[in-house]
Amino acid sequence: MKSFTTLCVSLSFVASSLCAAGSVEFIGMDAPKTPEQMAKAYSEAKVIIHTASGGMIERNLSYQTLFGVKDKVGTNKNPAGQLYTASMKPLLDPFGKPLIAETPDSNSLLNVDGSLYLVTHYEYDWILSDGSSAEKTDVWHERAPMSMTLTSIKQDAKNGKLKAVDQYPIDFSKVGGIWIPCAGSQTPWNTHLGTEEDYDLFFTASSGKEFKKAQKGLKAMSELYFEGKKEANPYDYGHITEVAVDKNGKTNVTKHFAMGRGTWEMAKIMSDGKTAFFGDDGTNVGLFMYIGDAKGDLDNGSMYAAKWHQTSEDGAKDGGQATLSWIKLGHASTKEVMEWKEKYTFNDIFEAYAPASFDASKHEGFKAIKAGHSDIEYLKLKPGMEKVAAFLETRRYAAYLGATTEFNKMEGVAFNPEDKKLYIAMSYIEKGMAKDSTFANDDIKVAKNRCGGTYELALSGNIKDSNNEPIASDFVPISMHVPSMLLGEEMAMDKDGNTCVVDKIANTDNLFYSSRARTLFIGEDSGAHVNNYLWAYNIDTKKLSRILSIPAGAESTGLQVVENLNGYAYIMSNAQHLGDFTKTTSKELQQKLTPLIDKFQAPVGYIYGIPGL
């Protein structure tokens, strides 16, 4: 009779997954070398399953495309990346062609009573049908209203490969549409949790020159999404959005206004079902925590903001180390916030001045903050507006109360429940994170690192907030640092144009932690790597492995790990804005790559070849 180990290896692909009770190891691939390799999404990595009995199962990995944004899937009459009005009419660009987003972002592959559905974000519109920039405002709106799709997926019972069989765009009209949906996550109750990066709609007159962006953004929503029939309200955007899918493939969309408003990259819910953390993307942003009143409650809860207390020396080159304390911003319900957003404007909440229009000698009671951009705003909260500010102007109010709003490009969030660790991507460690002797509020004082890093946060219970009141969660971050292997490293520009070390992570963005693989997966959004990569970092062995290369100029997005689906594991992964070369990519290389890359056909797909974990 064969030994157990030999039997495991000799069985079918599906059956072998049953033996994977040991550890998981990824064998990385080399960086692409030829223009042909640089122009495509591919994997030459391997996975090794070390079984509990000492055996070894090795599989080659490959990248599989489910569909491209130009493709029509099943009964969908329009391309997958098509954008729509509130009445679900397809939007056209200035040349009368379909307005298609080339930026697929978050994925949630959901198993709903045995039926598979994929929710996919489309973040923004990059280029128009003639190849010109969609952000040339003399031709077109700088940003267009965005979309998500729901795709029905079938799994091949013989080999585990996935196929997109039908699709439709998700209707967001009942929540006022959606603005720049970025990354996302999956809730403990099997729904999709998406985001809205408020960005352009966040700026006010006190933001100075940035105010023009807000006007253009609101104009785009009003004229394109609402077709000129309604004026867009900025307080309708910058929220956490949940998409529930039933067994028949019908969707229900909810915006959770009680979870605050910001440039949310994503929200990740802890295993208690009520504590959530956010990636806040932008300049001078904060670290925020939501705690629901009960498990599964995202519509009644409290918002907190962190304060960084640096324990490492000023100018630390390792990303810095700190303990964290927490300031409670307030408690509210989604019902309350929805009433406030219709009743109040920014000028009802704050008296505000930009630096150019502020004379401190003539105004008392104002506080200087930097929140959401590099310029100073002078704010004075109006009477009775504390709770309104906490949920409609979350980041500004956090800065007003003394929380740290100096983080920069805070992106993905991942959760390791076994070790009670949180991981947060800081794509670029610079700007507000550097020492600034010119501004009174300067909590973070670390060395600039334009290659970024992924921070690890220790979580604990029995913590009190700044008012000495108990925080009702066992998952409160108390310290923060960057593991050495997760810190990017700058280098002199090479012949291709890479300015961060190619065999290290640069500009960390998408994060996902797999408990069964004991692995943190990290996708790049780098302006310092000619090609961006998806990496696997084993938190026990500290081994870092490159497992996917995506087309030059593109960003690695859509990261989700499905650990076991009928005996197979999948790493969902997309690429967006293909051919958007870095500023340093050599002209010679660009000339070789340009005819090989279809900028209009960004892929939605997955890494194939992993036995179920």
Coordinates of C-alpha atoms in Angstrom, one line a residue:
M1 CA 0.0 0.0 0.0
K2 CA 1.2 3.5 -0.8
S3 CA 2.3 5.8 2.0
F4 CA -0.1 8.7 2.9
T5 CA 2.3 11.2 1.4
T6 CA 2.7 9.4 -1.9
L7 CA -1.1 8.9 -2.1
C8 CA -1.7 12.6 -1.6
V9 CA 0.7 13.5 -4.5
S10 CA -0.7 10.8 -6.8
L11 CA -4.4 11.8 -6.4
S12 CA -6.2 14.3 -8.5
F13 CA -5.7 18.0 -8.2
V14 CA -8.9 18.3 -6.1
A15 CA -8.2 15.4 -3.8
S16 CA -4.6 16.6 -3.1
S17 CA -6.0 19.6 -1.3
L18 CA -7.3 17.4 1.4
C19 CA -3.8 16.6 2.4
A20 CA -2.7 20.2 2.8
A21 CA -2.7 20.3 6.5
G22 CA 0.9 21.6 6.8
S23 CA 2.4 24.8 5.5
V24 CA 2.2 26.8 2.3
E25 CA 5.3 28.1 0.4
F26 CA 5.4 30.3 -2.6
I27 CA 8.4 30.1 -5.0
G28 CA 8.8 33.5 -6.6
M29 CA 9.4 34.4 -10.3
D30 CA 12.0 36.6 -11.8
A31 CA 11.1 40.1 -12.8
P32 CA 10.2 40.4 -16.6
K33 CA 13.2 41.0 -18.8
T34 CA 11.9 41.3 -22.4
P35 CA 9.3 43.8 -23.8
E36 CA 7.0 40.9 -24.5
Q37 CA 7.0 39.8 -20.9
M38 CA 6.7 43.4 -19.6
A39 CA 3.6 43.9 -21.8
K40 CA 1.5 41.2 -20.3
A41 CA 0.0 39.8 -17.0
Y42 CA 1.6 36.5 -16.2
S43 CA 3.0 34.3 -13.5
E44 CA 5.9 31.8 -13.6
A45 CA 5.7 31.3 -9.8
K46 CA 5.0 28.0 -8.0
V47 CA 3.3 27.0 -4.8
I48 CA 4.4 24.2 -2.6
I49 CA 2.1 22.6 0.0
H50 CA 4.1 20.9 2.8
T51 CA 1.8 18.3 4.2
A52 CA 1.5 17.4 7.8
S53 CA 3.0 14.0 7.1
G54 CA 6.1 15.4 5.5
G55 CA 5.1 15.2 1.9
M56 CA 5.2 18.0 -0.7
I57 CA 2.7 19.0 -3.4
E58 CA 4.1 21.4 -6.0
R59 CA 2.0 23.3 -8.5
N60 CA 2.8 25.9 -11.2
L61 CA 0.8 29.1 -11.1
S62 CA -0.6 31.0 -14.1
Y63 CA -2.7 34.1 -14.7
Q64 CA -6.2 33.6 -16.1
T65 CA -8.4 36.4 -17.5
L66 CA -12.1 36.2 -16.8
F67 CA -12.9 39.2 -19.0
G68 CA -11.6 42.5 -20.2
V69 CA -13.3 45.9 -19.7
K70 CA -14.2 46.0 -23.5
D71 CA -15.8 42.5 -23.4
K72 CA -19.5 41.9 -23.4
V73 CA -20.3 39.1 -21.0
G74 CA -23.4 36.9 -21.4
T75 CA -26.6 39.0 -21.7
N76 CA -24.8 42.3 -21.0
K77 CA -25.3 44.3 -24.1
N78 CA -22.6 46.8 -23.1
P79 CA -18.9 46.4 -22.4
A80 CA -18.0 45.4 -18.8
G81 CA -16.4 48.8 -18.1
Q82 CA -19.3 50.8 -19.5
L83 CA -20.4 53.8 -17.3
Y84 CA -24.0 54.8 -16.7
T85 CA -26.4 57.6 -15.8
A86 CA -28.8 57.3 -12.8
S87 CA -31.4 56.0 -15.2
M88 CA -28.9 53.3 -16.3
K89 CA -28.4 54.8 -19.8
P90 CA -24.9 54.2 -21.1
L91 CA -22.7 57.3 -21.0
L92 CA -20.9 58.3 -24.2
D93 CA -17.6 60.2 -24.4
P94 CA -17.3 63.5 -26.4
F95 CA -16.7 61.5 -29.6
G96 CA -20.0 59.6 -29.3
K97 CA -18.3 56.3 -28.2
P98 CA -19.1 54.3 -25.1
L99 CA -17.5 55.8 -22.0
I100 CA -15.6 52.8 -20.7
A101 CA -13.5 52.7 -17.5
E102 CA -10.1 51.1 -18.0
T103 CA -9.6 50.7 -14.2
P104 CA -11.1 47.5 -12.7
D105 CA -10.3 47.6 -9.0
S106 CA -11.8 45.6 -6.1
N107 CA -13.1 42.1 -6.5
S108 CA -15.4 40.0 -4.3
L109 CA -15.9 36.5 -5.4
L110 CA -18.9 35.4 -3.3
N111 CA -20.3 31.9 -2.9
V112 CA -24.0 32.4 -2.4
D113 CA -25.7 29.0 -1.7
G114 CA -23.5 27.3 -4.2
S115 CA -23.8 30.0 -6.9
L116 CA -20.7 32.1 -7.6
Y117 CA -20.9 35.9 -8.1
L118 CA -18.1 38.4 -8.7
V119 CA -18.6 42.1 -7.6
T120 CA -16.0 44.3 -9.4
H121 CA -15.3 48.0 -9.0
Y122 CA -14.4 50.4 -11.8
E123 CA -12.4 53.2 -10.1
Y124 CA -12.2 56.1 -12.6
D125 CA -12.1 56.8 -16.3
W126 CA -8.5 57.2 -17.6
I127 CA -8.6 57.6 -21.4
L128 CA -11.2 58.5 -24.0
S129 CA -11.9 56.5 -27.1
D130 CA -9.4 58.5 -29.2
G131 CA -6.6 57.7 -26.6
S132 CA -6.6 61.2 -25.1
S133 CA -6.6 61.8 -21.4
A134 CA -10.0 61.8 -19.8
E135 CA -8.7 64.4 -17.3
K136 CA -8.2 67.1 -19.9
T137 CA -10.9 69.3 -18.6
D138 CA -11.1 71.5 -21.7
V139 CA -12.3 68.3 -23.5
W140 CA -14.2 66.4 -20.8
H141 CA -15.0 66.2 -17.2
E142 CA -12.0 65.5 -15.0
R143 CA -13.8 62.6 -13.3
A144 CA -16.9 60.7 -14.4
P145 CA -19.5 58.9 -12.2
M146 CA -18.4 55.3 -11.8
S147 CA -19.8 51.8 -11.7
M148 CA -19.6 48.2 -10.4
T149 CA -20.6 45.0 -12.2
L150 CA -22.0 41.7 -10.9
T151 CA -20.7 38.7 -12.9
S152 CA -22.0 35.2 -12.7
I153 CA -19.1 32.7 -12.5
K154 CA -19.0 29.0 -13.2
Q155 CA -16.3 26.7 -11.8
D156 CA -15.1 23.8 -14.0
A157 CA -15.6 20.6 -11.9
K158 CA -12.7 18.9 -13.7
N159 CA -9.9 21.4 -13.4
G160 CA -11.3 24.2 -11.2
K161 CA -10.9 27.0 -13.8
L162 CA -13.4 29.8 -13.5
K163 CA -15.5 31.3 -16.4
A164 CA -17.6 34.5 -16.6
V165 CA -21.0 33.5 -18.0
D166 CA -23.3 36.4 -17.4
Q167 CA -23.1 40.0 -16.2
Y168 CA -25.0 43.2 -15.4
P169 CA -24.1 46.6 -14.1
I170 CA -25.2 47.3 -10.5
D171 CA -27.7 50.1 -10.1
F172 CA -26.6 52.8 -7.5
S173 CA -29.3 55.3 -8.2
K174 CA -31.1 54.8 -4.9
V175 CA -27.9 56.0 -3.1
G176 CA -27.1 58.8 -5.4
G177 CA -24.6 57.0 -7.5
I178 CA -21.0 56.2 -6.7
W179 CA -17.8 58.3 -6.8
I180 CA -14.3 56.7 -7.4
P181 CA -14.9 53.2 -5.9
C182 CA -11.4 51.9 -5.0
A183 CA -10.5 48.8 -3.1
G184 CA -12.9 46.7 -1.1
S185 CA -13.3 43.7 1.2
Q186 CA -15.7 40.9 2.1
T187 CA -17.8 41.0 5.3
P188 CA -18.0 38.1 7.8
W189 CA -21.6 37.7 6.6
N190 CA -20.6 37.2 2.9
T191 CA -21.3 40.5 1.3
H192 CA -19.1 42.9 -0.6
L193 CA -17.9 46.0 1.3
G194 CA -16.8 48.8 -1.1
T195 CA -15.5 52.3 -0.8
E196 CA -15.7 55.8 -2.3
E197 CA -12.5 57.9 -2.5
D198 CA -14.1 61.3 -2.0
Y199 CA -11.0 63.1 -3.3
D200 CA -12.3 65.9 -5.6
L201 CA -15.6 66.3 -3.7
F202 CA -13.8 66.8 -0.4
F203 CA -12.4 70.3 -1.1
T204 CA -14.0 73.5 0.0
A205 CA -13.4 77.2 -0.5
S206 CA -11.0 77.1 2.4
S207 CA -8.9 74.5 0.6
G208 CA -7.6 77.2 -1.7
K209 CA -6.7 76.1 -5.3
E210 CA -8.1 72.6 -4.7
F211 CA -11.6 74.0 -4.5
K212 CA -11.8 74.0 -8.3
K213 CA -11.5 70.2 -8.3
A214 CA -14.6 69.9 -6.1
Q215 CA -16.5 72.2 -8.5
K216 CA -15.5 70.0 -11.5
G217 CA -16.4 66.8 -9.6
L218 CA -19.9 68.0 -8.6
K219 CA -20.4 69.3 -12.2
A220 CA -19.6 65.8 -13.5
M221 CA -22.0 64.1 -11.2
S222 CA -24.8 66.7 -11.8
E223 CA -24.4 66.8 -15.6
L224 CA -23.4 63.2 -16.4
Y225 CA -24.9 61.0 -13.7
F226 CA -28.1 63.0 -13.0
E227 CA -28.3 64.2 -16.6
G228 CA -28.7 67.8 -15.5
K229 CA -31.9 67.0 -13.6
K230 CA -30.4 67.2 -10.1
E231 CA -27.5 68.9 -8.3
A232 CA -25.1 66.6 -6.7
N233 CA -24.5 66.8 -2.9
P234 CA -20.9 66.3 -1.9
Y235 CA -22.0 64.7 1.4
D236 CA -23.6 61.8 -0.6
Y237 CA -20.0 60.6 -1.4
G238 CA -17.0 59.4 0.5
H239 CA -18.8 56.5 2.2
I240 CA -18.6 52.8 2.8
T241 CA -20.9 50.9 0.4
E242 CA -22.2 47.4 0.9
V243 CA -23.4 45.2 -1.9
A244 CA -25.5 42.1 -0.8
V245 CA -26.1 39.4 -3.4
D246 CA -28.9 36.9 -3.1
K247 CA -28.9 33.3 -4.5
N248 CA -30.7 34.5 -7.7
G249 CA -28.0 37.1 -8.4
K250 CA -30.1 40.2 -7.3
T251 CA -28.2 42.9 -5.6
N252 CA -29.1 45.3 -2.7
V253 CA -26.9 48.4 -2.3
T254 CA -26.5 50.3 1.0
K255 CA -24.3 53.2 2.0
H256 CA -23.3 53.1 5.7
F257 CA -23.2 56.8 6.6
A258 CA -22.5 56.0 10.3
M259 CA -19.0 54.8 9.2
G260 CA -17.9 58.4 8.5
R261 CA -16.8 60.2 5.4
G262 CA -13.3 60.3 3.9
T263 CA -11.2 59.2 1.0
W264 CA -11.7 55.6 1.9
E265 CA -9.5 53.2 0.1
M266 CA -11.2 50.3 1.8
A267 CA -12.8 49.1 5.1
K268 CA -11.9 45.9 6.8
I269 CA -14.1 44.3 9.5
M270 CA -12.5 42.4 12.3
S271 CA -13.7 38.9 13.4
D272 CA -16.0 40.4 16.0
G273 CA -18.2 41.6 13.2
K274 CA -18.4 45.2 14.5
T275 CA -14.9 46.8 14.5
A276 CA -13.7 48.2 11.2
F277 CA -10.5 50.0 10.0
F278 CA -10.1 52.2 7.0
G279 CA -7.4 52.9 4.5
D280 CA -7.6 56.7 4.1
D281 CA -6.0 57.6 0.7
G282 CA -4.4 61.0 0.2
T283 CA -2.1 63.6 1.7
N284 CA -2.4 64.3 5.4
V285 CA -4.9 61.6 6.3
G286 CA -5.8 59.8 9.5
L287 CA -6.2 56.3 10.9
F288 CA -9.8 55.7 11.8
M289 CA -11.7 53.0 13.6
Y290 CA -15.5 52.3 13.6
I291 CA -17.1 50.2 16.3
G292 CA -20.7 49.1 15.8
D293 CA -23.2 48.9 18.6
A294 CA -23.6 45.2 17.9
K295 CA -22.2 42.4 15.7
G296 CA -23.1 43.0 12.1
D297 CA -24.2 46.6 12.7
L298 CA -22.7 49.1 10.4
D299 CA -25.4 51.7 10.8
N300 CA -25.2 52.5 14.5
G301 CA -21.8 53.0 16.1
S302 CA -18.9 55.2 17.1
M303 CA -16.0 56.7 15.2
Y304 CA -12.5 57.0 16.6
A305 CA -9.3 58.6 15.3
A306 CA -5.7 57.6 16.2
K307 CA -2.9 59.7 17.6
W308 CA 0.6 58.6 16.8
H309 CA 3.2 58.8 19.7
Q310 CA 6.5 58.2 18.1
T311 CA 8.9 56.0 20.1
S312 CA 11.7 55.9 17.5
E313 CA 14.1 58.7 16.9
D314 CA 13.2 61.7 14.7
G315 CA 14.0 60.9 11.1
A316 CA 13.8 57.1 11.6
K317 CA 14.6 55.4 8.3
D318 CA 12.6 52.2 9.1
G319 CA 9.2 53.9 8.7
G320 CA 9.2 54.8 12.4
Q321 CA 7.7 53.1 15.5
A322 CA 4.9 54.4 17.7
T323 CA 2.3 53.7 20.3
L324 CA -1.2 54.7 19.5
S325 CA -4.0 56.3 21.5
W326 CA -7.6 56.9 20.4
I327 CA -9.8 60.0 20.3
K328 CA -13.5 59.4 20.2
L329 CA -15.2 61.5 17.5
G330 CA -18.8 60.7 18.2
H331 CA -21.6 58.2 18.0
A332 CA -24.4 58.3 15.4
S333 CA -26.8 56.3 13.3
T334 CA -27.0 56.2 9.5
K335 CA -30.5 57.6 9.8
E336 CA -29.1 60.6 11.7
V337 CA -26.3 61.2 9.2
M338 CA -28.6 61.0 6.2
E339 CA -30.8 63.7 7.8
W340 CA -27.7 65.9 8.5
K341 CA -26.4 65.6 4.9
E342 CA -29.6 67.0 3.5
K343 CA -29.8 69.8 6.1
Y344 CA -26.2 71.1 6.5
T345 CA -23.4 72.3 4.3
F346 CA -19.8 72.8 5.1
N347 CA -20.4 76.4 6.0
D348 CA -23.1 75.3 8.5
I349 CA -20.5 73.2 10.3
F350 CA -17.3 75.3 10.3
E351 CA -16.2 78.8 10.0
A352 CA -13.2 78.4 7.7
Y353 CA -10.4 80.3 6.2
A354 CA -7.5 79.5 3.9
P355 CA -4.0 80.9 4.8
A356 CA -4.2 83.7 2.3
S357 CA -7.4 85.0 3.8
F358 CA -6.7 84.5 7.5
D359 CA -5.4 87.1 9.9
A360 CA -4.9 85.5 13.3
S361 CA -5.1 88.9 15.0
K362 CA -8.6 89.4 13.9
H363 CA -10.0 85.9 14.6
E364 CA -10.2 84.1 18.0
G365 CA -10.9 80.5 18.6
F366 CA -9.6 79.1 15.3
K367 CA -7.4 76.0 14.9
A368 CA -4.9 75.4 12.2
I369 CA -5.2 72.0 10.6
K370 CA -3.8 70.0 7.7
A371 CA -6.3 67.4 6.7
G372 CA -6.7 65.9 3.2
H373 CA -4.2 68.1 1.4
S374 CA -0.9 70.0 2.1
D375 CA -2.3 73.4 2.7
I376 CA -3.4 74.8 6.1
E377 CA -7.0 75.4 6.8
Y378 CA -8.2 77.6 9.8
L379 CA -11.3 76.2 11.3
K380 CA -13.7 77.1 14.1
L381 CA -16.5 74.6 14.9
K382 CA -19.9 76.2 15.0
P383 CA -22.1 75.6 18.2
G384 CA -23.8 72.2 18.4
M385 CA -22.0 70.8 15.3
E386 CA -19.8 68.2 17.0
K387 CA -21.6 65.1 15.9
V388 CA -22.4 66.5 12.4
A389 CA -18.7 67.3 11.9
A390 CA -17.6 63.8 13.2
F391 CA -19.6 62.0 10.5
L392 CA -19.7 64.4 7.5
E393 CA -16.2 66.0 8.0
T394 CA -14.6 63.1 9.7
R395 CA -11.0 63.8 8.9
R396 CA -11.2 67.6 9.5
Y397 CA -12.9 67.0 12.8
A398 CA -10.3 64.4 13.8
A399 CA -7.5 67.0 13.1
Y400 CA -9.5 69.6 15.0
L401 CA -9.6 67.4 18.1
G402 CA -5.9 66.7 17.9
A403 CA -5.8 63.3 16.2
T404 CA -2.9 62.6 13.8
T405 CA -3.6 63.5 10.2
E406 CA -0.1 63.2 8.8
F407 CA -0.2 59.8 7.2
N408 CA 0.3 59.7 3.5
K409 CA -1.3 57.5 0.8
M410 CA -2.8 55.1 3.3
E411 CA -4.1 52.3 1.2
G412 CA -5.1 48.6 1.8
V413 CA -5.9 47.0 5.2
A414 CA -5.6 43.3 6.1
F415 CA -6.3 41.4 9.3
N416 CA -4.5 38.5 10.9
P417 CA -6.9 37.1 13.5
E418 CA -4.6 34.4 14.9
D419 CA -1.9 36.8 15.9
K420 CA -4.3 39.8 16.4
K421 CA -2.3 41.9 13.9
L422 CA -3.5 44.6 11.5
Y423 CA -1.6 45.4 8.3
I424 CA -1.9 48.9 6.7
A425 CA -0.2 49.9 3.4
M426 CA 1.5 53.3 3.2
S427 CA 2.2 53.6 -0.4
Y428 CA 4.6 56.6 -0.1
I429 CA 6.2 57.5 3.3
E430 CA 6.7 61.2 2.8
K431 CA 5.0 64.7 3.0
G432 CA 3.1 64.8 6.2
M433 CA 5.0 61.9 7.6
A434 CA 8.3 63.7 7.4
K435 CA 9.5 66.1 10.2
D436 CA 7.9 69.5 9.7
S437 CA 9.2 72.3 12.0
T438 CA 7.0 74.8 10.2
F439 CA 3.7 73.5 11.6
A440 CA 2.7 73.1 15.2
N441 CA 1.1 69.7 14.8
D442 CA 3.9 67.3 13.9
D443 CA 3.4 63.9 15.4
I444 CA 5.1 61.8 12.7
K445 CA 8.8 62.5 12.1
V446 CA 10.2 59.8 9.9
A447 CA 12.6 59.8 7.0
K448 CA 11.1 60.1 3.5
N449 CA 10.9 56.8 1.6
R450 CA 9.2 57.2 -1.7
C451 CA 9.1 53.4 -2.0
G452 CA 6.7 53.1 0.9
G453 CA 6.1 50.3 3.4
T454 CA 3.4 48.1 5.0
Y455 CA 2.9 48.8 8.7
E456 CA 2.0 46.1 11.3
L457 CA -0.3 47.1 14.1
A458 CA -0.7 45.1 17.4
L459 CA -4.3 44.8 18.5
S460 CA -5.6 44.6 22.1
G461 CA -8.6 44.8 24.3
N462 CA -9.4 46.7 27.5
I463 CA -8.2 50.0 26.0
K464 CA -9.6 53.4 27.0
D465 CA -9.9 56.4 24.8
S466 CA -8.5 59.9 25.4
N467 CA -11.5 60.7 27.7
N468 CA -10.6 57.6 29.9
E469 CA -13.7 55.8 28.7
P470 CA -13.6 52.1 27.7
I471 CA -13.5 51.3 24.0
A472 CA -15.9 48.4 23.3
S473 CA -13.6 46.3 21.2
D474 CA -10.9 43.6 21.6
F475 CA -9.2 44.8 18.4
V476 CA -7.9 48.3 19.2
P477 CA -4.4 49.1 17.7
I478 CA -1.9 50.0 20.3
S479 CA 1.4 50.1 18.4
M480 CA 2.7 50.4 14.8
H481 CA 5.9 49.7 12.9
V482 CA 7.1 48.3 9.5
P483 CA 8.6 44.8 9.4
S484 CA 12.0 45.1 7.6
M485 CA 11.0 42.9 4.6
L486 CA 7.9 45.1 4.0
L487 CA 9.9 48.4 3.7
G488 CA 10.6 49.6 0.2
E489 CA 14.2 50.6 -0.8
E490 CA 15.2 53.5 -3.0
M491 CA 17.9 53.1 -5.6
A492 CA 19.5 55.0 -8.5
M493 CA 17.5 54.7 -11.7
D494 CA 18.4 51.6 -13.8
K495 CA 18.3 51.4 -17.6
D496 CA 14.6 50.7 -17.7
G497 CA 13.6 53.4 -15.3
N498 CA 13.1 51.5 -12.0
T499 CA 14.0 53.8 -9.0
C500 CA 13.1 51.4 -6.2
V501 CA 14.8 48.0 -5.8
V502 CA 13.1 45.6 -8.1
D503 CA 13.3 42.6 -5.8
K504 CA 11.6 44.4 -3.0
I505 CA 8.0 45.8 -2.7
A506 CA 7.6 49.3 -4.0
N507 CA 4.5 51.4 -3.2
T508 CA 2.4 48.8 -1.4
D509 CA -1.3 49.2 -2.1
N510 CA -3.7 46.2 -2.1
L511 CA -3.4 43.9 0.9
F512 CA -5.0 40.5 1.7
Y513 CA -4.1 38.1 4.5
S514 CA -4.7 34.4 4.2
S515 CA -4.9 32.6 7.6
R516 CA -4.6 29.1 6.0
A517 CA -1.5 30.1 4.0
R518 CA -0.1 32.3 6.8
T519 CA 0.7 34.7 4.0
L520 CA 0.2 38.4 3.5
F521 CA -0.4 39.2 -0.2
I522 CA 0.7 42.6 -1.4
G523 CA -0.1 44.3 -4.7
E524 CA 1.8 47.4 -5.9
D525 CA 0.7 50.7 -7.2
S526 CA 4.2 52.0 -8.0
G527 CA 5.6 55.0 -9.8
A528 CA 9.0 53.6 -9.2
H529 CA 8.7 50.1 -10.8
V530 CA 8.2 49.9 -14.6
N531 CA 6.1 46.8 -13.9
N532 CA 4.1 46.4 -10.8
Y533 CA 3.9 43.1 -9.0
L534 CA 1.9 41.0 -6.6
W535 CA 3.9 39.6 -3.8
A536 CA 3.4 36.8 -1.2
Y537 CA 5.0 37.4 2.3
N538 CA 5.0 34.4 4.7
I539 CA 4.7 36.0 8.1
D540 CA 6.4 33.0 9.8
T541 CA 9.4 32.4 7.5
K542 CA 9.6 36.1 6.5
K543 CA 10.1 34.9 2.9
L544 CA 9.0 37.4 0.2
S545 CA 8.0 36.0 -3.2
R546 CA 7.0 37.7 -6.5
I547 CA 4.1 35.7 -7.8
L548 CA 2.6 37.9 -10.6
S549 CA 3.8 40.6 -13.0
I550 CA 1.3 42.9 -14.6
P551 CA 1.6 45.0 -17.8
A552 CA 4.0 47.9 -17.7
G553 CA 2.4 51.1 -16.3
A554 CA -0.5 49.2 -14.8
E555 CA -1.5 49.0 -11.1
S556 CA -2.1 45.6 -9.4
T557 CA -5.7 45.7 -8.1
G558 CA -8.6 43.4 -7.2
L559 CA -6.8 41.4 -4.6
Q560 CA -8.8 38.7 -2.8
V561 CA -7.8 35.2 -1.7
V562 CA -10.5 32.5 -1.8
E563 CA -8.9 29.8 0.3
N564 CA -10.9 26.8 -0.6
L565 CA -13.7 26.6 -3.2
N566 CA -14.6 22.9 -3.9
G567 CA -10.9 21.9 -3.5
Y568 CA -9.3 24.9 -5.3
A569 CA -7.8 28.2 -4.0
Y570 CA -7.8 31.4 -6.0
I571 CA -6.0 34.8 -5.8
M572 CA -8.3 37.3 -7.6
S573 CA -6.3 40.0 -9.3
N574 CA -6.9 42.7 -11.9
A575 CA -4.7 45.3 -13.6
Q576 CA -5.8 48.9 -14.3
H577 CA -4.6 51.8 -16.5
L578 CA -2.3 49.7 -18.6
G579 CA 0.5 51.6 -20.4
D580 CA 0.4 54.5 -18.0
F581 CA 4.2 54.5 -17.9
T582 CA 6.1 55.9 -15.0
K583 CA 7.8 59.2 -15.4
T584 CA 11.2 57.5 -15.4
T585 CA 10.4 54.6 -17.9
S586 CA 13.0 55.0 -20.6
K587 CA 11.7 56.4 -24.0
E588 CA 13.3 53.5 -25.8
L589 CA 11.4 51.0 -23.7
Q590 CA 8.2 52.9 -24.0
Q591 CA 8.5 52.7 -27.8
K592 CA 8.9 48.9 -27.7
L593 CA 6.0 48.5 -25.2
T594 CA 3.4 50.8 -26.7
P595 CA 2.4 48.6 -29.7
L596 CA 2.3 45.5 -27.4
I597 CA -0.2 46.9 -24.8
D598 CA -3.9 47.5 -25.4
K599 CA -4.6 50.4 -23.0
F600 CA -8.3 50.0 -23.5
Q601 CA -8.5 46.3 -22.4
A602 CA -7.7 46.1 -18.7
P603 CA -8.2 42.5 -17.4
V604 CA -10.2 41.1 -14.5
G605 CA -8.8 37.7 -13.5
Y606 CA -7.1 35.4 -11.0
I607 CA -4.0 33.4 -10.3
Y608 CA -4.7 29.7 -11.0
G609 CA -3.0 26.5 -9.8
I610 CA -3.3 26.5 -6.0
P611 CA -4.9 23.5 -4.3
G612 CA -7.6 24.3 -1.8
L613 CA -6.0 25.3 1.5

